[in-house]
PDB file of C-alpha atoms in Angstrom:
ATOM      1  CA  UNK A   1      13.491 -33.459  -0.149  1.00  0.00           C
ATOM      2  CA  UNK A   2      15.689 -30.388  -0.426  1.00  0.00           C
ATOM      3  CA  UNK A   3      14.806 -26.664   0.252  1.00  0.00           C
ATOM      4  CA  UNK A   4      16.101 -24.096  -2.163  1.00  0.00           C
ATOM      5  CA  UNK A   5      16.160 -20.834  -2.193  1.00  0.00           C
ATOM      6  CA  UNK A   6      16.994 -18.487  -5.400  1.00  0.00           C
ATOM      7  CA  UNK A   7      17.473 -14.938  -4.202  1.00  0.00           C
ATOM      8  CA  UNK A   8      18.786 -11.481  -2.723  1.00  0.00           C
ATOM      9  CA  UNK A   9      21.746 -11.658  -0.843  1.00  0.00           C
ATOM     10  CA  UNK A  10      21.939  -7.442   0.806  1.00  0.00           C
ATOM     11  CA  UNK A  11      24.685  -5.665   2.936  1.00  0.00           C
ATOM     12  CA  UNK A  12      21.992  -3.684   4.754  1.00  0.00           C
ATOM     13  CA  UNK A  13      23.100   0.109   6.054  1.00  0.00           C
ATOM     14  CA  UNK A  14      20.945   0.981   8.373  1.00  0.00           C
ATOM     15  CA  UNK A  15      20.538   4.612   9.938  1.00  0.00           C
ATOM     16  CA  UNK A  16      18.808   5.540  12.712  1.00  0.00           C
ATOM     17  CA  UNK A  17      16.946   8.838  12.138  1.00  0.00           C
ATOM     18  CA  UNK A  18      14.083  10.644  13.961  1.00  0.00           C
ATOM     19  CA  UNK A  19      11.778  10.882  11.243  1.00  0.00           C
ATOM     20  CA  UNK A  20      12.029   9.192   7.564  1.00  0.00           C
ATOM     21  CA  UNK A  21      14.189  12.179   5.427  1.00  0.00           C
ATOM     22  CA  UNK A  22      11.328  14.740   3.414  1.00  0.00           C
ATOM     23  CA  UNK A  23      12.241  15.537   0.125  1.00  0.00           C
ATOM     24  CA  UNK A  24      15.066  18.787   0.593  1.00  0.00           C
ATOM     25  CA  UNK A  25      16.223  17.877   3.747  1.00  0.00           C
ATOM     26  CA  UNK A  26      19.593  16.960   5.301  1.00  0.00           C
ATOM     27  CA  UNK A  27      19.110  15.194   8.316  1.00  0.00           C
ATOM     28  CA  UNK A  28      21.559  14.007  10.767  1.00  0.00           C
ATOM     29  CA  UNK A  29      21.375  10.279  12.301  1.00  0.00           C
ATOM     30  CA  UNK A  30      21.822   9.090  15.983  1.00  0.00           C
ATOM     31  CA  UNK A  31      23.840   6.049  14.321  1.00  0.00           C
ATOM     32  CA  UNK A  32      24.752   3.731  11.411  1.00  0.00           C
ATOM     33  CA  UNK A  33      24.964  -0.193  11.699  1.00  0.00           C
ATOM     34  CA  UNK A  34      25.673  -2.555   8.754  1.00  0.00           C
ATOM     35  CA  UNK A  35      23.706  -6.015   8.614  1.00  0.00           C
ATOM     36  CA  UNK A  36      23.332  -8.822   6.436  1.00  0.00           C
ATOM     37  CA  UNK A  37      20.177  -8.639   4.328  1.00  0.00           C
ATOM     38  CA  UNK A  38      18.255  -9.366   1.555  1.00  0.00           C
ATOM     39  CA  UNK A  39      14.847 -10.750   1.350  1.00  0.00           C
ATOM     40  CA  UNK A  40      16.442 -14.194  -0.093  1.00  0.00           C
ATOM     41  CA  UNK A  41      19.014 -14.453   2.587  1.00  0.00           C
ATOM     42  CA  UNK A  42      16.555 -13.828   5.315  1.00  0.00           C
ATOM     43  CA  UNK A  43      13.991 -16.125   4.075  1.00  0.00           C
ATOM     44  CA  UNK A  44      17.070 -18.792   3.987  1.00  0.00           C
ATOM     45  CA  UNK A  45      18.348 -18.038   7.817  1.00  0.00           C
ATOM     46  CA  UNK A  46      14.320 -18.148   8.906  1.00  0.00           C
ATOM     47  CA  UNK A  47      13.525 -21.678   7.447  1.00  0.00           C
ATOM     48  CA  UNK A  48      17.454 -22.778   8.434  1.00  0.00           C
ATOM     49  CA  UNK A  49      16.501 -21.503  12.336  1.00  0.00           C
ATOM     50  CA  UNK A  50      13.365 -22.978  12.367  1.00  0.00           C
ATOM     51  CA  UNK A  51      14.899 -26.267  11.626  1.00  0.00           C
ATOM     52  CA  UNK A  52      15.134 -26.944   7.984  1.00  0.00           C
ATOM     53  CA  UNK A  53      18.041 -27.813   5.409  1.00  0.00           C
ATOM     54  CA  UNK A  54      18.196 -25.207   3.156  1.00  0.00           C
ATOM     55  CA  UNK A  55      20.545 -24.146   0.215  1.00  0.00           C
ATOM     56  CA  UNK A  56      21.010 -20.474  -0.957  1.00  0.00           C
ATOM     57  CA  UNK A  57      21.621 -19.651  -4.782  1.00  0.00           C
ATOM     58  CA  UNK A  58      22.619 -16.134  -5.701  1.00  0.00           C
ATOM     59  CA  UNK A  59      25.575 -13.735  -6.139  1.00  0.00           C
ATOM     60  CA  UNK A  60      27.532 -11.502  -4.747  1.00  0.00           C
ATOM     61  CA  UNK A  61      30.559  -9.115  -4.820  1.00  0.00           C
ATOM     62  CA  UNK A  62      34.119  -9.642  -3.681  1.00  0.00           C
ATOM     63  CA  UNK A  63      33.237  -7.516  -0.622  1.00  0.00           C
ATOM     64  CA  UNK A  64      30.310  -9.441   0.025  1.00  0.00           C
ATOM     65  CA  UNK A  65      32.081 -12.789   0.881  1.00  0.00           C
ATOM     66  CA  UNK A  66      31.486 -12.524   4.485  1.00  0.00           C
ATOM     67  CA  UNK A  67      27.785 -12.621   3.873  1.00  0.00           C
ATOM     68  CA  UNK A  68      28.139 -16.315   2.747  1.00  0.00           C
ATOM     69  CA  UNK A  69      30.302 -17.063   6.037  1.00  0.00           C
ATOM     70  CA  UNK A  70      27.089 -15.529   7.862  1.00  0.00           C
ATOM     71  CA  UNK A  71      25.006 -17.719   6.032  1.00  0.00           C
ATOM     72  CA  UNK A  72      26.703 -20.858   6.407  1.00  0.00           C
ATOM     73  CA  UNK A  73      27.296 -19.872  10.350  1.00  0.00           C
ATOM     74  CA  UNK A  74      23.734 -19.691  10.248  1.00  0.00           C
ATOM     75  CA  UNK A  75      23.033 -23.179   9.024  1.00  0.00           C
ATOM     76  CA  UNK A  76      22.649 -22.274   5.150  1.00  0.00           C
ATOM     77  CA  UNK A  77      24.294 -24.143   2.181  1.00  0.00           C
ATOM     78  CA  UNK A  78      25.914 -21.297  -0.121  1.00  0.00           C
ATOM     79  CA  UNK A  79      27.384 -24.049  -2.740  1.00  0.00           C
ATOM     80  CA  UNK A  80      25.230 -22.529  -5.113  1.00  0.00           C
ATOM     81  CA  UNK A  81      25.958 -18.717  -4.406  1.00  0.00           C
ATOM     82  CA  UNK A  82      27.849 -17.243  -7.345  1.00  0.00           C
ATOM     83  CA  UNK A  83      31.036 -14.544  -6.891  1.00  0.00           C
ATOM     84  CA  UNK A  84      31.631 -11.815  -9.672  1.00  0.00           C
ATOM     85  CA  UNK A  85      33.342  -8.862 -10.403  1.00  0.00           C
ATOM     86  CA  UNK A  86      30.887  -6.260  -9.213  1.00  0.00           C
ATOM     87  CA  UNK A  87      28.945  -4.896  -6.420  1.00  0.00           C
ATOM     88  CA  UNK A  88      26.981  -6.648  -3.891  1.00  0.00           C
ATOM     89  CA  UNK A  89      23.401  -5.501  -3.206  1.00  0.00           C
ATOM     90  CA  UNK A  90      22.774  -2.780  -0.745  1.00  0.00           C
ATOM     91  CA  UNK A  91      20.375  -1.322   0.728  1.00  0.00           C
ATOM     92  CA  UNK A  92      20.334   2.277   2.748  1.00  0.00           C
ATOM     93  CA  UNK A  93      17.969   1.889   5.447  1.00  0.00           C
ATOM     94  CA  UNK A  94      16.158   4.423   7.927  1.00  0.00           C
ATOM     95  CA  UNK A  95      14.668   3.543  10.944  1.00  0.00           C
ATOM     96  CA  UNK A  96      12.629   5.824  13.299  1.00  0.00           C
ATOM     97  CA  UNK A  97      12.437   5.373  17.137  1.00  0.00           C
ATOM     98  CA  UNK A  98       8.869   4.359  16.648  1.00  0.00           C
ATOM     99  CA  UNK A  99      10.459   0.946  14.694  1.00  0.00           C
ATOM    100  CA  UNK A 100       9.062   1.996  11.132  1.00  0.00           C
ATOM    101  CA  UNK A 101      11.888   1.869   8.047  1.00  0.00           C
ATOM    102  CA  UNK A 102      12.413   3.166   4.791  1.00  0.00           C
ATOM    103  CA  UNK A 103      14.494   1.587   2.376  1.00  0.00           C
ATOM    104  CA  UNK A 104      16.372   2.376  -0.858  1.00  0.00           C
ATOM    105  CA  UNK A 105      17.337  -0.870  -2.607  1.00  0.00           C
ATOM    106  CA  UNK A 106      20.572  -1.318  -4.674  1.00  0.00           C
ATOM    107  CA  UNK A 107      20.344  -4.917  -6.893  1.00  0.00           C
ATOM    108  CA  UNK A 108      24.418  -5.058  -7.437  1.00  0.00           C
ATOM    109  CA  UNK A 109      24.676  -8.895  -8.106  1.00  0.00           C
ATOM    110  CA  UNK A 110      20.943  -9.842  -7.607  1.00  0.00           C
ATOM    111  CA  UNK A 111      20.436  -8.375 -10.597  1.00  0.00           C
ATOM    112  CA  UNK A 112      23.189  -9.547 -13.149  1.00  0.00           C
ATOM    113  CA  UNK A 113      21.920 -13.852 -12.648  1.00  0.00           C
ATOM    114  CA  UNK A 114      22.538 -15.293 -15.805  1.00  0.00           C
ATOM    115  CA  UNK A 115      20.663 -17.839 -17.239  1.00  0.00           C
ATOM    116  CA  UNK A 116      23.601 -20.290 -17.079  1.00  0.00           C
ATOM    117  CA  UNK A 117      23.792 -20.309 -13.469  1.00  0.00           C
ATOM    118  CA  UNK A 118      19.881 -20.509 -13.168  1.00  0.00           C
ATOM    119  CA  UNK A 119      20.631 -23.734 -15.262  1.00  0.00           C
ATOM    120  CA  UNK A 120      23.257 -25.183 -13.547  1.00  0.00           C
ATOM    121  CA  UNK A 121      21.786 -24.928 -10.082  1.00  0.00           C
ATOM    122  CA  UNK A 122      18.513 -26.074 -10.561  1.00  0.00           C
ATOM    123  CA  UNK A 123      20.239 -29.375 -12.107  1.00  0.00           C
ATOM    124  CA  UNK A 124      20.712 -30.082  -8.240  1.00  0.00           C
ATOM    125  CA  UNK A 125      17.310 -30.847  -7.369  1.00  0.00           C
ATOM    126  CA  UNK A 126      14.629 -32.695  -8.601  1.00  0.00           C
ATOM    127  CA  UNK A 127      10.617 -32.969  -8.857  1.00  0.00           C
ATOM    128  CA  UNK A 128       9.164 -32.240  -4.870  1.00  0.00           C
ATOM    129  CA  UNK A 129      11.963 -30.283  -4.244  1.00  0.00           C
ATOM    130  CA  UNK A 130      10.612 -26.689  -2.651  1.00  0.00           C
ATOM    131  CA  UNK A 131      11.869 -23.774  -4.672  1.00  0.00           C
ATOM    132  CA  UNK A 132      11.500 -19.744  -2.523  1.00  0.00           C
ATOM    133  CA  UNK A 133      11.559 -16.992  -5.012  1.00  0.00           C
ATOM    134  CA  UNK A 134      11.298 -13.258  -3.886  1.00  0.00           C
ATOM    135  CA  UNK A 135      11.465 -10.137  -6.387  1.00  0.00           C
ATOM    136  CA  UNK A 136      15.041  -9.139  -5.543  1.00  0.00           C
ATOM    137  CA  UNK A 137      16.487 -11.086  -8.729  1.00  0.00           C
ATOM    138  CA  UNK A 138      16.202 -10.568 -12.434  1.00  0.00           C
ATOM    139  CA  UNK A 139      15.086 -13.679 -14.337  1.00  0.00           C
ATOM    140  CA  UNK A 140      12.162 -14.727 -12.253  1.00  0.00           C
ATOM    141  CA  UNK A 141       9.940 -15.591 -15.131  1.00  0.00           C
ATOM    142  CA  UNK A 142      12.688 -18.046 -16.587  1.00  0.00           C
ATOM    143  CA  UNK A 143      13.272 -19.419 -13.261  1.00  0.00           C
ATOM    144  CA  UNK A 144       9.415 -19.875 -12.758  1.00  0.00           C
ATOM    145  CA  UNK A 145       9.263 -21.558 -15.787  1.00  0.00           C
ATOM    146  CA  UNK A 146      12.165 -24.251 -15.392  1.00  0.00           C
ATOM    147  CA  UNK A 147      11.113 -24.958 -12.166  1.00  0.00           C
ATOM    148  CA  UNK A 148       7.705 -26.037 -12.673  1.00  0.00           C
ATOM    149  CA  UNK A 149       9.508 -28.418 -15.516  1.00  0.00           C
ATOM    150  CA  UNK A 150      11.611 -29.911 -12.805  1.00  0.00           C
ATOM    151  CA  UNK A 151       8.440 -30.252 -10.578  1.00  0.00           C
ATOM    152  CA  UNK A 152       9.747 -28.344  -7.720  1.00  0.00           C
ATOM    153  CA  UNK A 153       7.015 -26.753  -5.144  1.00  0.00           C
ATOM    154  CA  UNK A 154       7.616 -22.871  -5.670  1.00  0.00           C
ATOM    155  CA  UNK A 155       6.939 -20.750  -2.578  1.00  0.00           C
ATOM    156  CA  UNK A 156       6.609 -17.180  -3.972  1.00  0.00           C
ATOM    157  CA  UNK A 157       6.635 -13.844  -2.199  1.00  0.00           C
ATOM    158  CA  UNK A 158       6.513 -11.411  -4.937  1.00  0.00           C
ATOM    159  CA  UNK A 159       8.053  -7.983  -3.038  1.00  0.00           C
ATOM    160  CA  UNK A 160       9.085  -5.564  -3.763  1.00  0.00           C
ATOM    161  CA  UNK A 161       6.592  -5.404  -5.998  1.00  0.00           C
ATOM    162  CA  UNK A 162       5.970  -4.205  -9.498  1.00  0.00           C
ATOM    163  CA  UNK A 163       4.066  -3.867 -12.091  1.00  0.00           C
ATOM    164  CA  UNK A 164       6.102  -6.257 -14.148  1.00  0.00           C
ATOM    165  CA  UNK A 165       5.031  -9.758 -11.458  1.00  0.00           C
ATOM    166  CA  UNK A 166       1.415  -9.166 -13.395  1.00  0.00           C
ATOM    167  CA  UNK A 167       3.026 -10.584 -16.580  1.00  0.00           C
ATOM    168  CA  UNK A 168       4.702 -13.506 -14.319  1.00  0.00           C
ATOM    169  CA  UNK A 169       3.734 -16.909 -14.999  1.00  0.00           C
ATOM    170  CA  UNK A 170       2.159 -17.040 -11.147  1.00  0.00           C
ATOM    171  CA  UNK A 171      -0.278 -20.231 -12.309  1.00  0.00           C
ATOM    172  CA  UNK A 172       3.118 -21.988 -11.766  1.00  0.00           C
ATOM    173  CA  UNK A 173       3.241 -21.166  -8.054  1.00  0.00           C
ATOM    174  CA  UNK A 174       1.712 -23.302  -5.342  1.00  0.00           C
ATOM    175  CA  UNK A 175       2.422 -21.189  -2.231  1.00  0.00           C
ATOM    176  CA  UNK A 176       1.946 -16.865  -2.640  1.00  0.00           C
ATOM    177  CA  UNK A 177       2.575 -14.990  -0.029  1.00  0.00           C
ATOM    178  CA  UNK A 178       1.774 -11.427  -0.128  1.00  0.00           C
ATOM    179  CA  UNK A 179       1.105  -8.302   2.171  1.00  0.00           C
ATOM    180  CA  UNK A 180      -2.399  -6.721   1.855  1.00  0.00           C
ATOM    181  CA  UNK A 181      -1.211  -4.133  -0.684  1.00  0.00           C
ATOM    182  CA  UNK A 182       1.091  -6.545  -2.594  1.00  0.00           C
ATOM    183  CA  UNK A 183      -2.477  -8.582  -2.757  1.00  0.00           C
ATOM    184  CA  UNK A 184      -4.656  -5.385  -4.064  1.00  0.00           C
ATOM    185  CA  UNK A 185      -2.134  -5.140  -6.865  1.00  0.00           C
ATOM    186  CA  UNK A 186      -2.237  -8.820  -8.053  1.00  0.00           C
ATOM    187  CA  UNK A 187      -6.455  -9.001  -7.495  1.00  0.00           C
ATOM    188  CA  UNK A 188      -6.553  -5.987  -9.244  1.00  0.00           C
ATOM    189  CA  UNK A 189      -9.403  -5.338  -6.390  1.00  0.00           C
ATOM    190  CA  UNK A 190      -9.756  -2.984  -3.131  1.00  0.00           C
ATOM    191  CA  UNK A 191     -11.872  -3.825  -0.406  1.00  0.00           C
ATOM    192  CA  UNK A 192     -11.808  -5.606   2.916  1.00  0.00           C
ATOM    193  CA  UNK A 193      -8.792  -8.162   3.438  1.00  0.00           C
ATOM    194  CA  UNK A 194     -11.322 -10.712   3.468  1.00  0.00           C
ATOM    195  CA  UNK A 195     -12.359  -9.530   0.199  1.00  0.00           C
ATOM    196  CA  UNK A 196      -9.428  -8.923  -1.567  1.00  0.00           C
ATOM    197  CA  UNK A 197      -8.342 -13.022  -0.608  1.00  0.00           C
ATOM    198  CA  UNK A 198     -11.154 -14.432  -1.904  1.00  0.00           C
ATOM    199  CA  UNK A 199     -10.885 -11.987  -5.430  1.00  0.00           C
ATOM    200  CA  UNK A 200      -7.126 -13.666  -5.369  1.00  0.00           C
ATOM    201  CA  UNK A 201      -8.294 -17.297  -4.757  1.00  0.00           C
ATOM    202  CA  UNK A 202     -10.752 -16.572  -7.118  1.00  0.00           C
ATOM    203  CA  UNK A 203      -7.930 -15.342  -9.745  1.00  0.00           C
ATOM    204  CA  UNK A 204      -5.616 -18.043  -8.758  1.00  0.00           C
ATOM    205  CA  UNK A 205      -7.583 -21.142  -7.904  1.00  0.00           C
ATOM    206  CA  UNK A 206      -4.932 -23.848  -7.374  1.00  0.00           C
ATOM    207  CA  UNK A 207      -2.759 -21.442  -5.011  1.00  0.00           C
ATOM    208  CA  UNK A 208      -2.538 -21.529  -1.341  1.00  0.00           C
ATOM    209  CA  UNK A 209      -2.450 -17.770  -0.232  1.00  0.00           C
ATOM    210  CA  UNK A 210      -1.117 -16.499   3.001  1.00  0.00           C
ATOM    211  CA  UNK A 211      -1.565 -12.190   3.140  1.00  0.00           C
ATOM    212  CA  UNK A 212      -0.369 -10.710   6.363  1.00  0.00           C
ATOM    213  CA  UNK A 213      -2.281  -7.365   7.134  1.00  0.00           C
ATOM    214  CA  UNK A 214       0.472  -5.698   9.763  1.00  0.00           C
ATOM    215  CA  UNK A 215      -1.363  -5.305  12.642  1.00  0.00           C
ATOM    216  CA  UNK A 216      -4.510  -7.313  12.004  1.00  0.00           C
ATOM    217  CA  UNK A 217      -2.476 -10.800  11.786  1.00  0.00           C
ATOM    218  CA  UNK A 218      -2.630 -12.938   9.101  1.00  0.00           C
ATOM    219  CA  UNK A 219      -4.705 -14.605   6.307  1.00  0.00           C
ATOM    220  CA  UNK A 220      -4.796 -18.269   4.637  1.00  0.00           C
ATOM    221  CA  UNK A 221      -6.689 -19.252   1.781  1.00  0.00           C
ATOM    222  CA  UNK A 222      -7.394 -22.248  -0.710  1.00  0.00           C
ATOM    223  CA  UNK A 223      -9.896 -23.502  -2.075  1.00  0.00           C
ATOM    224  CA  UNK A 224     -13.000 -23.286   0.329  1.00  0.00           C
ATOM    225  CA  UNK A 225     -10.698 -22.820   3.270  1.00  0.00           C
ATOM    226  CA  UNK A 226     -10.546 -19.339   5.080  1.00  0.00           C
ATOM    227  CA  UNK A 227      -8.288 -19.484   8.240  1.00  0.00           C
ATOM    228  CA  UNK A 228      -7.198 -15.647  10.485  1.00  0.00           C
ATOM    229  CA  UNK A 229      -4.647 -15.383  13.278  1.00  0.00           C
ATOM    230  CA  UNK A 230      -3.951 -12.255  15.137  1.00  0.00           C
ATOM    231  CA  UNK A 231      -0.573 -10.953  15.653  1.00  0.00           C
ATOM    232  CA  UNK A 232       1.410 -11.387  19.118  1.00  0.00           C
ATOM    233  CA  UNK A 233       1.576  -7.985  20.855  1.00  0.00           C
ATOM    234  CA  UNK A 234       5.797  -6.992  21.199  1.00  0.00           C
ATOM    235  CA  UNK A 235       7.592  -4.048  21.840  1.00  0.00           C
ATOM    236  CA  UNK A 236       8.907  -2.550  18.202  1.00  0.00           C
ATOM    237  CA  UNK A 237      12.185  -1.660  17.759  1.00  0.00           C
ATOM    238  CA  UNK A 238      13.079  -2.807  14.444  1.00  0.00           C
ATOM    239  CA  UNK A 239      10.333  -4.173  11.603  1.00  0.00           C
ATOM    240  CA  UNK A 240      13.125  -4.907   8.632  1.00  0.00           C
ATOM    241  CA  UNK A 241      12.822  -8.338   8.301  1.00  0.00           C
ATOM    242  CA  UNK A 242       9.433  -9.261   9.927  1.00  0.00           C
ATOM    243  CA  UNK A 243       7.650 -10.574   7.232  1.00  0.00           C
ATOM    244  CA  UNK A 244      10.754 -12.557   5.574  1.00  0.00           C
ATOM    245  CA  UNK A 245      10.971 -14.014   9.278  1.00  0.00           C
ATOM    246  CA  UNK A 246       7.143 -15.038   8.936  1.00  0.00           C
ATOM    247  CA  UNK A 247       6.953 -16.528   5.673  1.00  0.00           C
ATOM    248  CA  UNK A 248      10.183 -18.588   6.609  1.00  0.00           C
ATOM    249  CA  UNK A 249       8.563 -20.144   9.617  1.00  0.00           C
ATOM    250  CA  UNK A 250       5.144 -20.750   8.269  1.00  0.00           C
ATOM    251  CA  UNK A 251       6.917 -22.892   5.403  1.00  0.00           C
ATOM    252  CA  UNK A 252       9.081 -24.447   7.534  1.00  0.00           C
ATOM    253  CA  UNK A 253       6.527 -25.346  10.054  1.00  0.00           C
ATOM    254  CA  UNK A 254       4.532 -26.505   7.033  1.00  0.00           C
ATOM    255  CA  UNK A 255       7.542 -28.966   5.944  1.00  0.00           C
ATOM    256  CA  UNK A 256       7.961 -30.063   8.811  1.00  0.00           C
ATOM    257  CA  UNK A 257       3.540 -31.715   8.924  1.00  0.00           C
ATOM    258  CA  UNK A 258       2.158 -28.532  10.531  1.00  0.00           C
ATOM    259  CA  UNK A 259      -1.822 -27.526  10.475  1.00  0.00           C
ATOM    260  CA  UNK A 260      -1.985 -24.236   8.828  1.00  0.00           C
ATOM    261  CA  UNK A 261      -3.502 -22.452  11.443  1.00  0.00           C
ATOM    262  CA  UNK A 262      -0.198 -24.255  13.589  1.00  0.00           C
ATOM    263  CA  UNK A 263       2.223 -22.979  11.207  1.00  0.00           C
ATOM    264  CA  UNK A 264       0.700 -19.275  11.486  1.00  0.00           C
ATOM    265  CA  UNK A 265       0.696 -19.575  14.675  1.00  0.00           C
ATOM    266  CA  UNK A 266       4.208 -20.006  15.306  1.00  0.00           C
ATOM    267  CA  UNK A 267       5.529 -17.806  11.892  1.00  0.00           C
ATOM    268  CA  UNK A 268       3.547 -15.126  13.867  1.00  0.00           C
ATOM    269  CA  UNK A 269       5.390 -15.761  17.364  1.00  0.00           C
ATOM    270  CA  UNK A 270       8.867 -15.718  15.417  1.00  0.00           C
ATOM    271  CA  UNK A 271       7.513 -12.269  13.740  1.00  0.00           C
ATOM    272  CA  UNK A 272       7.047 -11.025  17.114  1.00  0.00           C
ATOM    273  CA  UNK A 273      10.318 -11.666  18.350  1.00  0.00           C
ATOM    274  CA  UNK A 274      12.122 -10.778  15.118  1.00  0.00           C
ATOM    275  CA  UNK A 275      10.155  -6.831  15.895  1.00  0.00           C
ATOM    276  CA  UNK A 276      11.968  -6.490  18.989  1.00  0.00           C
ATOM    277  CA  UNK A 277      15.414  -7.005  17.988  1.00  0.00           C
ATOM    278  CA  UNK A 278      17.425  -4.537  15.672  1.00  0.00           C
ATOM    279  CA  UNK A 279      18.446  -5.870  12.267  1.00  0.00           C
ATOM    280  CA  UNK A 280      17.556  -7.929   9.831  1.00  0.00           C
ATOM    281  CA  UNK A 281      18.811 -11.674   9.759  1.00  0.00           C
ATOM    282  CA  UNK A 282      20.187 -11.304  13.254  1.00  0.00           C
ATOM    283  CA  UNK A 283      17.142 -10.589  14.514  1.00  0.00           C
ATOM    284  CA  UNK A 284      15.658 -13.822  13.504  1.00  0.00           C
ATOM    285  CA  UNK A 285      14.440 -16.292  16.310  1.00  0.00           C
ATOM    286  CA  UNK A 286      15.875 -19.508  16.365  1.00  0.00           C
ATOM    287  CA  UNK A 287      13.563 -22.706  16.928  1.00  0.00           C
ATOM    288  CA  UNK A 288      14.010 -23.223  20.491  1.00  0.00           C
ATOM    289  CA  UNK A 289      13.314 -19.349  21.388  1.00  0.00           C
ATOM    290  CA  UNK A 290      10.005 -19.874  20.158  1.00  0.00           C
ATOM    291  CA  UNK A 291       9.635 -23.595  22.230  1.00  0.00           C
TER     292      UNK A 291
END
């Protein structure tokens, strides 16, 4: 069984500011960092630290090249990240001193896949291989589609989102996982969390669905099965890549013959420690940490 993951690869500019900039102002920041990024890279380093043999497909930039040397020092296959002449995606982020961020998303190579390269990689792997898809790419609907021909497991967590992930072909997708508000928009239904998973079960009956809720923990549901876990209290500094760091563990752990209330367990233990830490795929936990 193989592990890929189609998606962002990000240089992340991140700028520490003491409030998130209001519309007219100029504001001056205490200091600028540059990470690696990307929901799709994180989501790769996650399931690589917490144990797993993943591949990365995606594309990048001449100057991104050194993200793909992160990757692979991180344990990540890149064989299947594409190089073109063109930007990398960015992002411009700002962080407060209270941990919260705001970020500005450029697509640069995420969004210029083509449906060649979609093709060719997915001729890698075969039926029960696990496919992670994120909405930093264009072509998600084709890449849905072929990869519930090939029989791969697709793990989906549809953010950013957009309007447009209504008209996805999501009956395809055996794993969603979504934030509270990324879960109002796809029930089409406000109320309590509680509520709003089983209006999404409901909607998407042969799904597992695993909606975090920030500060309130987690959610699983399928079928008849209703499972919460709390979050682990830890000192914010940074929240960039929390959830990308969750929904890579809880897979992972998954894989690997986990309970479900095991796996979200531990995805929310590496979320805790992934808080604490600036940055976005540095800040991930490797297995052991948590252990």
């Amino acid at each position: 069984m193989k592990i890929l993951n189609f998606g962002s690869l990000n240089i992340d500019h991140v700028y520490h500011v003491p409030h998130m900039v209001r519309p007219g102002e100029t504001l001056s920041s205490f200091d600028l960092n540059h990470f690696a990024g990307g929901k799709g890279a994180n989501q790769s380093v996650a399931l690589a630290k917490a144990g797993l043999d993943v591949w990365h497909a995606g594309k990048i930039g001449q100057e991104g090249r050194w993200l793909t040397d992160l990757l692979e020092k991180n344990g990540v296959h890149t064989e299947y990240v594409e190089t073109y002449e063109g930007p990398t995606g960015h992002t411009i982020i700002q962080v407060t001193p209270e941990g919260q961020n705001s970020i500005i998303l450029f697509g640069g190579g995420n969004q210029s896949i083509t449906h060649e390269e979609v093709n060719r990689t997915l001729t890698a792997f075969s039926e029960g291989d696990y496919l992670v898809l994120q909405n930093e790419i264009n072509l998600m609907p084709y890449i849905l589609n072929a990869a519930r021909e090939k029989g791969l497991v697709i793990c989906l967590n549809p953010a950013p989102f957009d309007r447009d992930i209504l008209s996805w072909p999501l009956d395809v997708v055996d794993l969603l996982v979504v934030n509270e508000i990324e879960a109002q928009e796809l029930a089409g239904f406000e109320g309590s969390f509680q509520e709003v998973l089983d209006q999404l079960i409901k909607k998407y009956p042969d799904m597992e669905i695993l909606m975090t809720v920030g500060k309130e923990g987690a959610y699983y549901g399928s079928g008849e099965e209703r499972i919460h876990v709390p979050i682990f209290d830890a000192p914010v500094v940074d929240t960039t890549a929390a959830g990308d760091t969750f929904f890579g563990y809880f897979l992972a752990s998954r894989i690997k013959g986990m309970s479900v209330r095991q796996s979200m367990e531990r995805a929310t233990r590496a979320s805790a420690i992934t808080v604490s830490r600036p940055g976005a795929m540095d800040s991930i936990p490797m297995a052991y940490e948590l252990d």
